[in-house]
Coordinates of C-alpha atoms and ligand atoms in Angstrom, one line a residue:
X1 CA -5.9 70.0 -33.5
X2 CA -8.2 70.3 -30.4
X3 CA -9.0 73.6 -28.9
X4 CA -7.2 72.6 -25.7
X5 CA -4.0 71.8 -27.6
X6 CA -4.3 75.2 -29.3
X7 CA -4.6 76.9 -26.0
X8 CA -1.5 75.1 -24.7
X9 CA 0.4 75.9 -27.8
X10 CA -0.5 79.6 -27.7
X11 CA 0.2 79.8 -23.9
X12 CA 3.7 78.4 -24.4
X13 CA 4.2 80.7 -27.3
X14 CA 6.5 80.4 -30.2
X15 CA 9.6 81.5 -28.2
X16 CA 10.5 77.9 -27.5
X17 CA 10.4 76.9 -31.1
X18 CA 13.8 76.2 -32.5
X19 CA 15.2 76.6 -35.9
X20 CA 14.4 73.6 -38.1
X21 CA 17.5 71.8 -38.9
X22 CA 18.1 69.0 -41.3
X23 CA 14.8 67.4 -40.2
X24 CA 13.0 70.3 -41.9
X25 CA 11.7 68.2 -44.7
X26 CA 10.2 65.7 -42.3
X27 CA 8.8 68.6 -40.4
X28 CA 7.2 69.9 -43.6
X29 CA 5.5 66.5 -44.2
X30 CA 4.4 66.3 -40.6
X31 CA 2.9 69.8 -40.8
X32 CA 0.8 69.0 -43.8
X33 CA -0.4 65.7 -42.3
X34 CA -1.2 67.4 -39.0
X35 CA -3.8 69.5 -40.7
X36 CA -5.9 66.5 -41.3
X37 CA -6.7 66.7 -37.6
X38 CA -8.6 69.9 -38.0
X39 CA -12.3 69.5 -37.7
X40 CA -13.7 69.1 -41.2
X41 CA -16.8 71.2 -40.5
X42 CA -15.1 74.1 -38.7
X43 CA -17.0 77.2 -39.6
X44 CA -14.9 79.7 -41.6
X45 CA -15.5 82.4 -39.1
X46 CA -14.3 80.4 -36.1
X47 CA -11.9 82.2 -33.9
X48 CA -8.3 81.7 -34.9
X49 CA -7.1 80.8 -31.5
X50 CA -8.5 81.5 -28.0
X51 CA -5.6 83.9 -27.4
X52 CA -6.7 86.0 -30.3
X53 CA -10.5 85.7 -30.7
X54 CA -11.7 87.1 -34.0
X55 CA -14.6 89.6 -34.0
X56 CA -17.9 88.0 -35.1
X57 CA -17.6 87.7 -38.8
X58 CA -21.2 88.5 -39.7
X59 CA -21.2 92.0 -38.1
X60 CA -17.8 93.0 -39.4
X61 CA -18.3 91.6 -42.8
X62 CA -21.5 93.4 -43.3
X63 CA -19.6 96.6 -43.9
X64 CA -17.0 95.0 -46.1
X65 CA -18.9 92.3 -48.0
X66 CA -17.7 90.1 -50.8
X67 CA -21.2 89.7 -52.1
X68 CA -22.1 92.2 -54.9
X69 CA -25.7 92.6 -56.0
X70 CA -26.3 91.8 -59.7
X71 CA -25.0 94.6 -61.8
X72 CA -22.6 95.9 -59.2
X73 CA -19.0 96.2 -60.1
X74 CA -16.0 95.3 -58.0
X75 CA -13.8 98.1 -56.6
X76 CA -10.5 96.3 -57.1
X77 CA -8.7 94.4 -59.9
X78 CA -6.6 91.4 -59.0
X79 CA -3.9 90.2 -61.4
X80 CA -3.2 86.5 -60.6
X81 CA -0.6 84.3 -62.0
X82 CA -2.2 81.3 -63.6
X83 CA 0.4 78.7 -62.7
X84 CA 0.6 75.6 -65.0
X85 CA -1.9 77.1 -67.4
X86 CA 0.8 79.7 -68.4
X87 CA -1.6 82.6 -68.4
X88 CA -2.6 85.5 -66.2
X89 CA -6.0 85.6 -64.5
X90 CA -7.9 88.9 -63.9
X91 CA -10.2 88.9 -60.9
X92 CA -12.6 91.4 -59.6
X93 CA -12.4 92.0 -55.8
X94 CA -13.8 91.7 -53.3
X95 CA -16.2 89.4 -55.1
X96 CA -13.4 87.1 -56.3
X97 CA -15.1 86.7 -59.6
X98 CA -12.8 85.7 -62.4
X99 CA -13.3 88.1 -65.3
X100 CA -10.7 87.2 -67.8
X101 CA -7.7 85.1 -68.6
X102 CA -4.8 86.5 -70.6
X103 CA -2.9 83.8 -72.4
X104 CA 0.9 84.3 -72.4
X105 CA 3.1 81.3 -72.6
X106 CA 0.7 78.5 -73.5
X107 CA -1.8 78.2 -76.4
X108 CA -5.4 79.2 -75.6
X109 CA -8.3 77.8 -77.5
X110 CA -10.7 80.8 -76.9
X111 CA -8.5 83.5 -78.3
X112 CA -6.6 81.4 -80.8
X113 CA -3.3 82.2 -78.9
X114 CA -0.7 80.0 -80.5
X115 CA -2.8 79.7 -83.6
X116 CA -2.7 83.2 -85.1
X117 CA 0.5 84.5 -86.7
X118 CA 0.4 87.5 -84.4
X119 CA 0.4 85.4 -81.2
X120 CA 3.0 83.0 -82.6
X121 CA 5.3 85.9 -83.2
X122 CA 5.0 86.9 -79.6
X123 CA 5.3 83.3 -78.2
X124 CA 8.3 82.4 -80.4
X125 CA 8.5 79.6 -83.1
X126 CA 11.0 77.0 -84.3
X127 CA 12.3 77.3 -87.8
X128 CA 9.4 75.0 -89.0
X129 CA 6.9 77.6 -87.7
X130 CA 5.7 75.5 -84.8
X131 CA 5.7 76.9 -81.3
X132 CA 9.0 76.7 -79.5
X133 CA 7.3 75.8 -76.2
X134 CA 3.8 74.7 -75.2
X135 CA 4.2 74.4 -71.5
X136 CA 4.9 77.0 -68.8
X137 CA 4.8 77.6 -65.1
X138 CA 3.9 81.2 -64.1
X139 CA 4.6 82.2 -60.6
X140 CA 4.8 85.9 -60.1
X141 CA 3.1 88.9 -61.5
X142 CA 3.8 92.6 -60.8
X143 CA 2.7 95.8 -62.6
X144 CA 4.5 99.0 -63.7
X145 CA 4.8 101.9 -61.2
X146 CA 4.8 105.7 -61.3
X147 CA 5.2 107.9 -58.2
X148 CA 5.2 104.8 -56.1
X149 CA 1.8 103.5 -57.3
X150 CA 0.7 101.4 -60.2
X151 CA 0.3 103.4 -63.4
X152 CA -1.8 101.0 -65.4
X153 CA 0.7 100.6 -68.3
X154 CA 2.0 97.1 -68.0
X155 CA 2.2 94.0 -65.9
X156 CA 4.8 91.3 -66.2
X157 CA 4.7 87.6 -65.4
X158 CA 7.4 84.8 -65.4
X159 CA 7.6 81.3 -66.8
X160 CA 9.8 79.4 -64.5
X161 CA 10.2 76.3 -66.8
X162 CA 11.6 78.1 -69.9
X163 CA 13.0 81.2 -68.2
X164 CA 10.7 83.6 -70.1
X165 CA 9.2 86.9 -69.1
X166 CA 5.9 88.1 -70.6
X167 CA 4.6 91.7 -70.7
X168 CA 0.9 92.4 -70.5
X169 CA -0.5 95.6 -72.0
X170 CA -3.1 96.9 -69.5
X171 CA -5.0 98.8 -72.1
X172 CA -6.1 95.8 -74.0
X173 CA -5.3 93.2 -71.3
X174 CA -3.1 91.2 -73.8
X175 CA 0.4 89.9 -73.8
X176 CA 2.5 91.8 -76.4
X177 CA 6.0 90.7 -75.8
X178 CA 7.9 87.6 -74.4
X179 CA 11.6 87.5 -73.8
X180 CA 13.6 84.3 -73.0
X181 CA 16.5 85.1 -70.6
X182 CA 19.8 83.7 -71.7
X183 CA 21.9 81.5 -69.5
X184 CA 19.2 81.3 -66.8
X185 CA 17.3 78.2 -65.6
X186 CA 14.4 78.3 -63.2
X187 CA 13.6 82.0 -63.5
X188 CA 11.6 82.7 -60.4
X189 CA 11.3 86.1 -58.7
X190 CA 10.3 89.2 -60.7
X191 CA 9.9 92.8 -59.8
X192 CA 9.8 96.1 -61.8
X193 CA 11.8 99.0 -60.5
X194 CA 9.8 102.0 -59.2
X195 CA 12.2 104.8 -60.2
X196 CA 15.6 105.4 -61.8
X197 CA 18.5 105.2 -59.3
X198 CA 20.2 108.3 -60.8
X199 CA 17.7 110.5 -62.7
X200 CA 14.9 111.7 -60.3
X201 CA 12.8 112.8 -63.4
X202 CA 12.3 109.1 -64.2
X203 CA 9.9 108.3 -61.4
X204 CA 8.4 105.3 -63.1
X205 CA 9.3 101.8 -64.1
X206 CA 11.9 101.4 -66.8
X207 CA 13.5 98.0 -65.7
X208 CA 12.2 94.7 -64.6
X209 CA 14.5 92.5 -62.4
X210 CA 14.5 88.7 -62.7
X211 CA 15.9 86.1 -60.3
X212 CA 17.5 82.9 -61.7
X213 CA 16.9 80.1 -59.2
X214 CA 18.8 77.1 -60.5
X215 CA 22.6 77.2 -60.8
X216 CA 23.9 75.8 -64.1
X217 CA 27.2 75.5 -66.0
X218 CA 27.7 78.8 -67.9
X219 CA 27.3 78.3 -70.8
X220 CA 25.1 75.3 -70.3
X221 CA 26.3 73.4 -73.4
X222 CA 27.6 70.2 -72.0
X223 CA 30.8 71.5 -70.3
X224 CA 31.3 71.2 -66.6
X225 CA 28.2 69.1 -66.1
X226 CA 30.0 67.0 -63.4
X227 CA 31.6 69.9 -61.6
X228 CA 28.9 71.7 -59.5
X229 CA 31.5 74.2 -58.2
X230 CA 31.3 75.7 -61.7
X231 CA 27.5 76.1 -61.6
X232 CA 26.2 79.7 -61.2
X233 CA 23.0 81.6 -61.4
X234 CA 22.2 85.1 -62.7
X235 CA 20.2 88.1 -61.7
X236 CA 18.9 89.8 -64.9
X237 CA 17.7 93.3 -65.7
X238 CA 15.1 93.5 -68.6
X239 CA 14.2 96.8 -70.3
X240 CA 10.6 97.6 -69.5
X241 CA 10.0 99.1 -73.0
X242 CA 12.1 97.1 -75.4
X243 CA 11.9 93.9 -73.3
X244 CA 15.6 93.3 -74.1
X245 CA 17.9 92.0 -71.4
X246 CA 20.1 95.0 -70.4
X247 CA 22.5 93.2 -68.1
X248 CA 23.0 90.2 -65.9
X249 CA 24.9 89.7 -62.6
X250 CA 26.6 86.4 -61.9
X251 CA 26.2 85.6 -58.2
X252 CA 27.1 82.9 -55.7
X253 CA 24.2 80.8 -54.6
X254 CA 20.8 81.3 -56.2
X255 CA 18.0 83.9 -56.5
X256 CA 14.5 83.3 -55.1
X257 CA 12.0 86.2 -54.8
X258 CA 12.8 89.7 -55.8
X259 CA 12.0 93.2 -54.3
X260 CA 12.8 96.8 -55.4
X261 CA 13.2 100.0 -53.4
X262 CA 10.9 103.0 -54.0
X263 CA 14.0 105.2 -54.8
X264 CA 15.2 102.9 -57.5
X265 CA 18.6 102.5 -55.9
X266 CA 18.3 98.9 -54.7
X267 CA 17.0 95.6 -56.0
X268 CA 17.2 92.5 -53.8
X269 CA 16.8 88.8 -54.1
X270 CA 16.5 86.3 -51.3
X271 CA 18.7 83.3 -51.5
X272 CA 18.1 79.9 -50.0
X273 CA 21.2 78.1 -51.2
X274 CA 24.3 80.1 -50.2
X275 CA 26.0 76.6 -49.9
X276 CA 25.7 76.1 -53.7
X277 CA 24.4 72.7 -52.9
X278 CA 22.9 70.4 -55.5
X279 CA 21.0 68.1 -53.1
X280 CA 18.4 69.4 -50.6
X281 CA 20.4 68.4 -47.5
X282 CA 23.3 70.5 -48.8
X283 CA 21.0 73.4 -49.5
X284 CA 19.8 73.4 -45.9
X285 CA 23.2 72.9 -44.1
X286 CA 24.0 76.5 -43.4
X287 CA 22.2 78.3 -40.5
X288 CA 22.2 81.5 -42.4
X289 CA 21.7 82.3 -46.1
X290 CA 21.4 85.7 -47.6
X291 CA 19.4 88.5 -49.1
X292 CA 21.4 90.0 -51.9
X293 CA 21.2 93.8 -52.6
X294 CA 22.1 95.0 -56.0
X295 CA 23.4 98.5 -56.4
X296 CA 21.7 99.3 -59.7
X297 CA 23.5 102.6 -60.5
X298 CA 27.0 100.9 -59.9
X299 CA 26.1 97.9 -62.0
X300 CA 25.1 100.2 -64.9
X301 CA 28.3 102.2 -64.5
X302 CA 30.3 99.0 -64.6
X303 CA 28.5 97.9 -67.8
X304 CA 29.1 101.4 -69.3
X305 CA 32.8 101.2 -68.4
X306 CA 33.1 97.8 -70.2
X307 CA 33.7 95.9 -67.0
X308 CA 31.8 92.8 -68.1
X309 CA 32.0 89.6 -70.0
X310 CA 29.5 87.7 -72.1
X311 CA 28.5 84.1 -71.8
X312 CA 28.1 81.6 -74.7
X313 CA 26.3 83.0 -77.7
X314 CA 24.5 85.7 -75.6
X315 CA 25.6 89.4 -76.2
X316 CA 24.2 90.5 -72.8
X317 CA 26.8 92.1 -70.5
X318 CA 27.5 90.0 -67.4
X319 CA 29.1 91.7 -64.4
X320 CA 30.7 89.8 -61.5
X321 CA 28.5 89.8 -58.4
X322 CA 30.3 87.0 -56.6
X323 CA 30.9 87.3 -52.8
X324 CA 34.7 87.3 -53.2
X325 CA 34.7 90.2 -55.7
X326 CA 32.3 92.3 -53.7
X327 CA 33.9 92.6 -50.3
X328 CA 35.0 96.2 -50.6
X329 CA 31.9 98.4 -50.0
X330 CA 33.3 101.3 -52.0
X331 CA 33.4 99.2 -55.2
X332 CA 30.8 96.5 -54.5
X333 CA 28.0 95.9 -56.9
X334 CA 26.3 93.4 -54.6
X335 CA 25.9 93.2 -50.9
X336 CA 25.2 89.9 -49.2
X337 CA 23.2 90.6 -46.0
X338 CA 22.8 87.4 -43.9
X339 CA 19.4 86.0 -43.3
X340 CA 18.4 82.9 -41.3
X341 CA 18.2 79.6 -43.0
X342 CA 16.5 79.2 -46.4
X343 CA 14.5 82.4 -46.6
X344 CA 11.7 82.7 -49.2
X345 CA 9.8 85.9 -49.8
X346 CA 11.3 89.4 -49.7
X347 CA 8.9 92.2 -49.7
X348 CA 9.2 96.0 -49.6
X349 CA 7.3 97.9 -47.0
X350 CA 5.0 100.7 -48.4
X351 CA 6.8 103.4 -46.3
X352 CA 9.9 102.7 -48.4
X353 CA 12.1 102.0 -45.4
X354 CA 12.5 98.2 -45.2
X355 CA 12.7 94.9 -47.0
X356 CA 11.3 92.0 -45.0
X357 CA 12.6 88.5 -45.5
X358 CA 10.5 85.5 -44.5
X359 CA 12.5 82.7 -42.9
X360 CA 10.8 79.6 -44.3
X361 CA 13.0 77.1 -42.4
X362 CA 13.5 79.6 -39.6
X363 CA 10.4 80.8 -37.7
X364 CA 11.6 84.4 -38.1
X365 CA 11.1 87.5 -40.2
X366 CA 14.1 89.7 -40.8
X367 CA 13.7 93.4 -41.2
X368 CA 16.5 95.1 -43.2
X369 CA 16.7 98.9 -43.3
X370 CA 17.5 100.1 -46.8
X371 CA 19.1 103.4 -45.7
X372 CA 21.7 101.3 -43.8
X373 CA 22.4 99.1 -46.8
X374 CA 23.1 102.3 -48.7
X375 CA 25.3 103.5 -45.8
X376 CA 27.4 100.3 -46.2
X377 CA 27.8 100.9 -49.9
X378 CA 28.9 104.5 -49.1
X379 CA 31.5 103.2 -46.6
X380 CA 29.6 104.8 -43.6
X381 CA 28.7 101.5 -41.9
X382 CA 31.3 98.9 -41.3
X383 CA 29.3 95.7 -40.7
X384 CA 26.8 95.0 -43.4
X385 CA 24.6 92.9 -41.1
X386 CA 24.0 96.0 -38.9
X387 CA 21.4 96.8 -41.6
X388 CA 19.3 94.1 -39.9
X389 CA 17.0 96.1 -37.5
X390 CA 14.8 93.2 -36.5
X391 CA 14.8 89.5 -36.6
X392 CA 11.8 88.2 -34.7
X393 CA 10.0 84.9 -34.3
X394 CA 6.6 85.0 -35.8
X395 CA 5.6 81.3 -36.4
X396 CA 6.5 78.2 -38.4
X397 CA 7.2 78.3 -42.1
X398 CA 7.1 82.1 -42.9
X399 CA 6.9 82.5 -46.7
X400 CA 5.5 85.9 -47.9
X401 CA 4.6 89.3 -46.4
X402 CA 1.9 91.9 -47.2
X403 CA 1.3 95.3 -45.7
X404 CA -1.7 97.5 -44.7
X405 CA 0.0 100.9 -44.9
X406 CA -0.6 101.3 -41.1
X407 CA 2.7 99.8 -40.1
X408 CA 1.6 96.2 -39.9
X409 CA 2.9 93.3 -41.8
X410 CA 1.0 90.1 -42.6
X411 CA 3.0 87.0 -43.1
X412 CA 1.9 83.5 -44.3
X413 CA 3.0 80.7 -42.0
X414 CA 3.0 77.6 -44.2
X415 CA 3.5 75.0 -41.4
X416 CA 1.2 76.7 -38.9
X417 CA -1.5 77.2 -41.6
X418 CA -1.9 80.8 -40.3
X419 CA -1.6 84.4 -41.2
X420 CA 0.3 86.4 -38.5
X421 CA -0.3 90.1 -38.3
X422 CA 2.7 91.8 -36.7
X423 CA 3.8 95.4 -36.2
X424 CA 7.1 96.3 -37.8
X425 CA 8.0 99.2 -35.5
X426 CA 7.2 97.0 -32.4
X427 CA 9.4 94.2 -33.8
X428 CA 12.3 96.7 -34.3
X429 CA 11.8 97.8 -30.6
X430 CA 11.7 94.2 -29.4
X431 CA 14.9 93.4 -31.4
X432 CA 16.6 96.4 -29.9
X433 CA 16.0 95.1 -26.4
X434 CA 12.5 96.2 -25.4
X435 CA 11.1 92.8 -24.3
X436 CA 7.7 94.4 -23.5
X437 CA 7.2 95.4 -27.1
X438 CA 4.3 93.2 -28.4
X439 CA 4.8 92.9 -32.1
X440 CA 2.4 90.0 -32.8
X441 CA -1.0 91.7 -33.2
X442 CA -3.3 88.9 -34.4
X443 CA -3.3 85.4 -35.8
X444 CA -5.8 83.8 -38.2
X445 CA -6.2 80.2 -39.2
X446 CA -6.4 79.7 -43.0
X447 CA -7.2 76.5 -44.9
X448 CA -4.6 75.3 -45.5
X449 CA -0.8 75.8 -45.9
X450 CA -0.7 79.3 -47.2
X451 CA 2.0 80.4 -49.7
X452 CA 1.6 83.8 -51.4
X453 CA -0.2 86.6 -49.7
X454 CA -1.0 90.1 -50.9
X455 CA -3.1 93.0 -49.7
X456 CA -4.9 95.7 -51.6
X457 CA -2.2 98.1 -52.9
X458 CA 0.2 96.4 -50.6
X459 CA 3.6 97.1 -52.1
X460 CA 2.7 100.6 -53.2
X461 CA 2.8 103.9 -51.3
X462 CA -1.0 103.8 -51.5
X463 CA -1.3 100.6 -49.4
X464 CA -4.9 100.9 -48.1
X465 CA -5.3 98.0 -45.7
X466 CA -8.7 96.8 -46.8
X467 CA -8.4 93.3 -48.3
X468 CA -5.9 90.6 -48.0
X469 CA -5.9 87.5 -50.3
X470 CA -4.0 84.4 -49.4
X471 CA -3.2 81.5 -51.8
X472 CA -3.6 78.3 -49.7
X473 CA -1.8 75.4 -51.4
X474 CA -4.0 72.7 -50.0
X475 CA -7.8 72.9 -49.8
X476 CA -8.5 69.4 -48.4
X477 CA -12.1 69.5 -47.1
X478 CA -13.2 73.0 -48.2
X479 CA -14.9 72.1 -51.5
X480 CA -16.9 69.2 -53.0
X481 CA -14.5 66.4 -53.8
X482 CA -13.7 66.0 -57.5
X483 CA -11.3 63.0 -57.5
X484 CA -7.7 63.1 -56.5
X485 CA -6.8 66.5 -57.8
X486 CA -8.0 69.2 -55.3
X487 CA -8.3 72.8 -56.2
X488 CA -6.3 75.3 -54.2
X489 CA -8.1 77.6 -51.9
X490 CA -7.7 81.3 -52.3
X491 CA -9.1 83.0 -49.2
X492 CA -10.1 86.7 -48.9
X493 CA -9.6 88.4 -45.5
X494 CA -10.9 91.7 -44.3
X495 CA -7.9 93.6 -42.7
X496 CA -9.7 96.9 -42.1
X497 CA -10.1 96.3 -38.4
X498 CA -7.7 95.3 -35.6
X499 CA -8.7 91.6 -36.1
X500 CA -8.4 89.8 -39.4
X501 CA -11.8 88.4 -40.6
X502 CA -12.0 85.6 -43.0
X503 CA -14.5 86.6 -45.7
X504 CA -14.5 83.9 -48.4
X505 CA -13.1 80.7 -49.9
X506 CA -12.5 80.5 -53.7
X507 CA -11.4 77.3 -55.4
X508 CA -8.8 77.8 -58.0
X509 CA -7.1 75.5 -60.5
X510 CA -3.4 74.9 -59.6
X511 CA -1.4 76.7 -59.0
X512 CA -1.5 80.4 -59.1
X513 CA 1.3 81.5 -56.7
X514 CA 1.4 85.3 -56.7
X515 CA -0.9 88.2 -57.4
X516 CA -1.5 91.9 -56.9
X517 CA -4.6 93.8 -56.0
X518 CA -5.2 97.4 -57.0
X519 CA -7.9 100.0 -57.3
X520 CA -10.0 99.8 -60.4
X521 CA -9.5 103.4 -61.4
X522 CA -5.7 102.8 -61.9
X523 CA -6.3 101.1 -65.3
X524 CA -8.2 102.5 -68.3
X525 CA -9.0 99.5 -70.5
X526 CA -10.1 100.0 -74.1
X527 CA -13.2 98.3 -75.4
X528 CA -12.5 98.5 -79.1
X529 CA -9.3 98.2 -81.1
X530 CA -7.9 100.9 -83.4
X531 CA -8.0 99.6 -87.0
X532 CA -4.5 101.0 -87.5
X533 CA -3.1 98.7 -84.7
X534 CA -2.5 96.1 -87.4
X535 CA -0.7 96.9 -90.6
X536 CA -2.7 94.0 -92.2
X537 CA -6.1 95.5 -91.5
X538 CA -8.7 95.0 -94.2
X539 CA -10.4 98.3 -93.7
X540 CA -13.2 98.0 -96.2
X541 CA -15.3 94.9 -97.2
X542 CA -14.5 95.8 -100.8
X543 CA -10.9 95.0 -100.2
X544 CA -11.8 91.3 -99.5
X545 CA -10.7 88.6 -101.9
X546 CA -8.2 86.0 -102.9
X547 CA -4.8 87.0 -104.4
X548 CA -2.4 84.4 -105.7
X549 CA 1.4 84.5 -106.2
X550 CA 2.2 81.0 -107.4
X551 CA 1.5 78.7 -104.5
X552 CA 1.2 81.5 -102.0
X553 CA -2.3 82.7 -101.6
X554 CA -3.6 85.5 -99.5
X555 CA -7.3 85.6 -98.4
X556 CA -8.6 88.9 -97.0
X557 CA -12.0 89.1 -95.4
X558 CA -14.0 91.1 -92.9
X559 CA -16.7 90.3 -90.4
X560 CA -19.8 92.3 -89.7
X561 CA -22.6 90.5 -87.9
X562 CA -24.1 88.2 -89.2
X563 CA -21.8 87.8 -92.2
X564 CA -18.3 87.4 -93.4
X565 CA -17.5 89.6 -96.4
X566 CA -16.8 86.5 -98.6
X567 CA -19.5 83.9 -99.1
X568 CA -16.9 81.5 -100.3
X569 CA -13.3 81.4 -101.4
X570 CA -11.4 78.9 -103.6
X571 CA -8.0 77.4 -103.1
X572 CA -6.0 74.7 -104.7
X573 CA -4.6 71.7 -102.9
X574 CA -1.1 72.4 -101.7
X575 CA -1.5 76.2 -101.5
X576 CA 0.2 78.0 -98.7
X577 CA -2.6 80.2 -97.5
X578 CA -2.5 83.3 -95.3
X579 CA -5.9 84.3 -94.2
X580 CA -6.4 87.8 -92.8
X581 CA -9.6 88.7 -91.0
X582 CA -10.6 92.2 -89.7
X583 CA -13.7 92.6 -87.6
X584 CA -15.3 95.7 -88.8
X585 CA -18.0 95.7 -86.1
X586 CA -17.0 98.5 -83.8
X587 CA -19.6 98.0 -81.1
X588 CA -18.3 97.1 -77.7
X589 CA -18.6 93.4 -76.9
X590 CA -19.2 92.3 -80.5
X591 CA -16.5 89.7 -81.0
X592 CA -16.5 87.1 -83.8
X593 CA -14.7 83.8 -84.1
X594 CA -13.3 82.1 -87.1
X595 CA -12.9 78.3 -87.2
X596 CA -11.9 76.0 -90.1
X597 CA -12.9 72.4 -89.6
X598 CA -10.2 69.8 -90.0
X599 CA -7.5 72.5 -90.3
X600 CA -7.0 73.1 -86.6
X601 CA -7.8 76.8 -86.9
X602 CA -9.9 78.7 -84.4
X603 CA -9.4 82.3 -83.2
X604 CA -11.4 85.4 -82.3
X605 CA -11.4 88.9 -83.6
X606 CA -12.5 91.7 -81.2
X607 CA -14.2 94.9 -82.5
X608 CA -11.9 96.4 -85.1
X609 CA -9.2 93.8 -84.5
X610 CA -7.2 92.1 -87.2
X611 CA -5.8 88.6 -87.0
X612 CA -4.1 86.3 -89.5
X613 CA -3.4 82.6 -89.8
X614 CA -1.1 80.7 -92.2
X615 CA -1.6 77.1 -93.2
X616 CA -1.2 74.6 -96.1
X617 CA -4.4 73.7 -97.9
X618 CA -3.5 70.0 -97.9
X619 CA -7.0 68.5 -97.7
X620 CA -9.3 69.0 -100.7
X621 CA -13.1 69.5 -100.1
X622 CA -15.6 71.9 -98.8
X623 CA -15.0 73.4 -95.3
X624 CA -17.6 75.6 -93.6
X625 CA -15.6 78.3 -91.8
X626 CA -18.0 79.5 -89.1
X627 CA -18.2 82.1 -86.4
X628 CA -17.4 80.5 -83.0
X629 CA -18.2 83.5 -80.8
X630 CA -21.9 84.2 -80.3
X631 CA -22.6 87.5 -82.1
X632 CA -26.1 87.8 -83.5
X633 CA -29.5 86.1 -83.8
X634 CA -28.1 84.7 -87.1
X635 CA -24.8 83.6 -85.5
X636 CA -25.2 80.0 -86.6
X637 CA -25.7 81.2 -90.2
X638 CA -22.5 83.3 -90.1
X639 CA -20.3 81.1 -92.3
X640 CA -18.2 81.1 -95.4
X641 CA -17.2 78.1 -97.6
X642 CA -13.6 77.4 -98.0
X643 CA -13.4 75.3 -101.2
X644 CA -10.1 73.4 -101.7
X645 CA -10.0 72.0 -105.3
X646 CA -8.1 68.7 -105.6
Ligands
CU701 CU1 -20.2 86.2 -85.5

């Protein structure tokens, strides 16, 4: 788009832009194509628009640089969803360096995730011992809270394809539990609670809420497949400690993103298909959809009182959250606040007062005041939609919102390829009739089509307004071409000043979706395992050896650079072998690997960690089991012979 056209567009403003109607899909395509008009060589620090010139990037960025000198550490962690790779990525920020990948839902060749017995037990297996699933699609990641800030215990991540939720321990940065949600398809939004709705002493996360996006027959066993009026979706509550599903709410329409209040009383999900349509034109037919507010305390009272049913073979209590059954505020479990056309993200402001819904097919952001939603539940406010305190136009294709802790919101505009910075209080004043209230503070072009956005500490009470990361779905011309599959472009933006300043582009493999950014001192990672973490630990090299019980054979060994405790071990063809390896090296960073050629076995053991694998010794011969993780000057010599006698 030429600069002149930009000026004209800015001058006419967004006020004349209308809601996108059924042509929205064509509009989406046109928006993507239009971006090809952007000059390929536009400098990253070019002003976003003449109406909102950015400060010169060089001078501003010098105090907030992304470049760290060798040996310098980042000041923030970023936890990123890995997308199709089914893992979680750990970044250091502001450098954007990828430090680690935590496998969750999909096998991982480095760690041996999906190979070891321990990881298979977390991932889930079929009766034959093979993994139940080997594909995943992670979208959203959020971490546990205490006192309104992250407490460094856990993070959670979803798998949309197979409706699974994984928990990550943030001491070892490993996945330790995975739960498959019953009667849910297309599990999308996820958010932990921040406090208990009833007991103020519980000021930390004990529940994780999960939004089910696709409506299905319940149970989905072949009944009602041709009757979409019988399709429903569910909002689920998972226990943060046990990872069991505590309860589910059957709703009208579907769930999209999820948010939770700081007082623990409300959880919400945006809904883009109040029509219950099964084709996209049906899903877009209504001018307003909804943000559903769940009254957590009332739902749990209803479950306690036995006012629930179960679905199919699942024992999980399901309460009725349908619109029809929740019209009386005094007894309602769910409140349906109306929101313009197909909203996407819903985000909680760090002051605890508002949830903000991004319009997607409407150029608006809707600000909902939580105290008023509670007033409605208490019978103090007649019209539920009076909880909407602002509904303002911000640009085309609003998707997600982040916060700086200074009263400003930052929303991605997918169609405009922009971030808009807007002031929440000014938007509320404008909505109330003060047409002089200027709520749009700044706009910044991003490259291109931004989806998720998050700022340092954004959805915590400690939002610090320093860095903003944005996941751009299309990178087009920003990186060297590598064939038809382009990386996505994650951009880092300095939001410490009045104007946003673009700091860096980072290519990423598709497609990460969501992420959080928090101060590094909020986690206390351990460098070495505790031997007692595994009941199988081989604590002394003298305990190594082969024990046989008929065809079942156990091989115990230890590793200490540069040797395994057994120089060789003998098996017979057809044995069912369980091999247990403990790494007795207790020095930080001294990890060993263990690979068995032709047996499809490779895994690592970190300092004082124990892992096991089980396999059938079906191929006779000599197999040099070797260390795959560089450990010592004699690393190549670090081997043991597995001899399988015919
Ligand atoms: Cu080694």
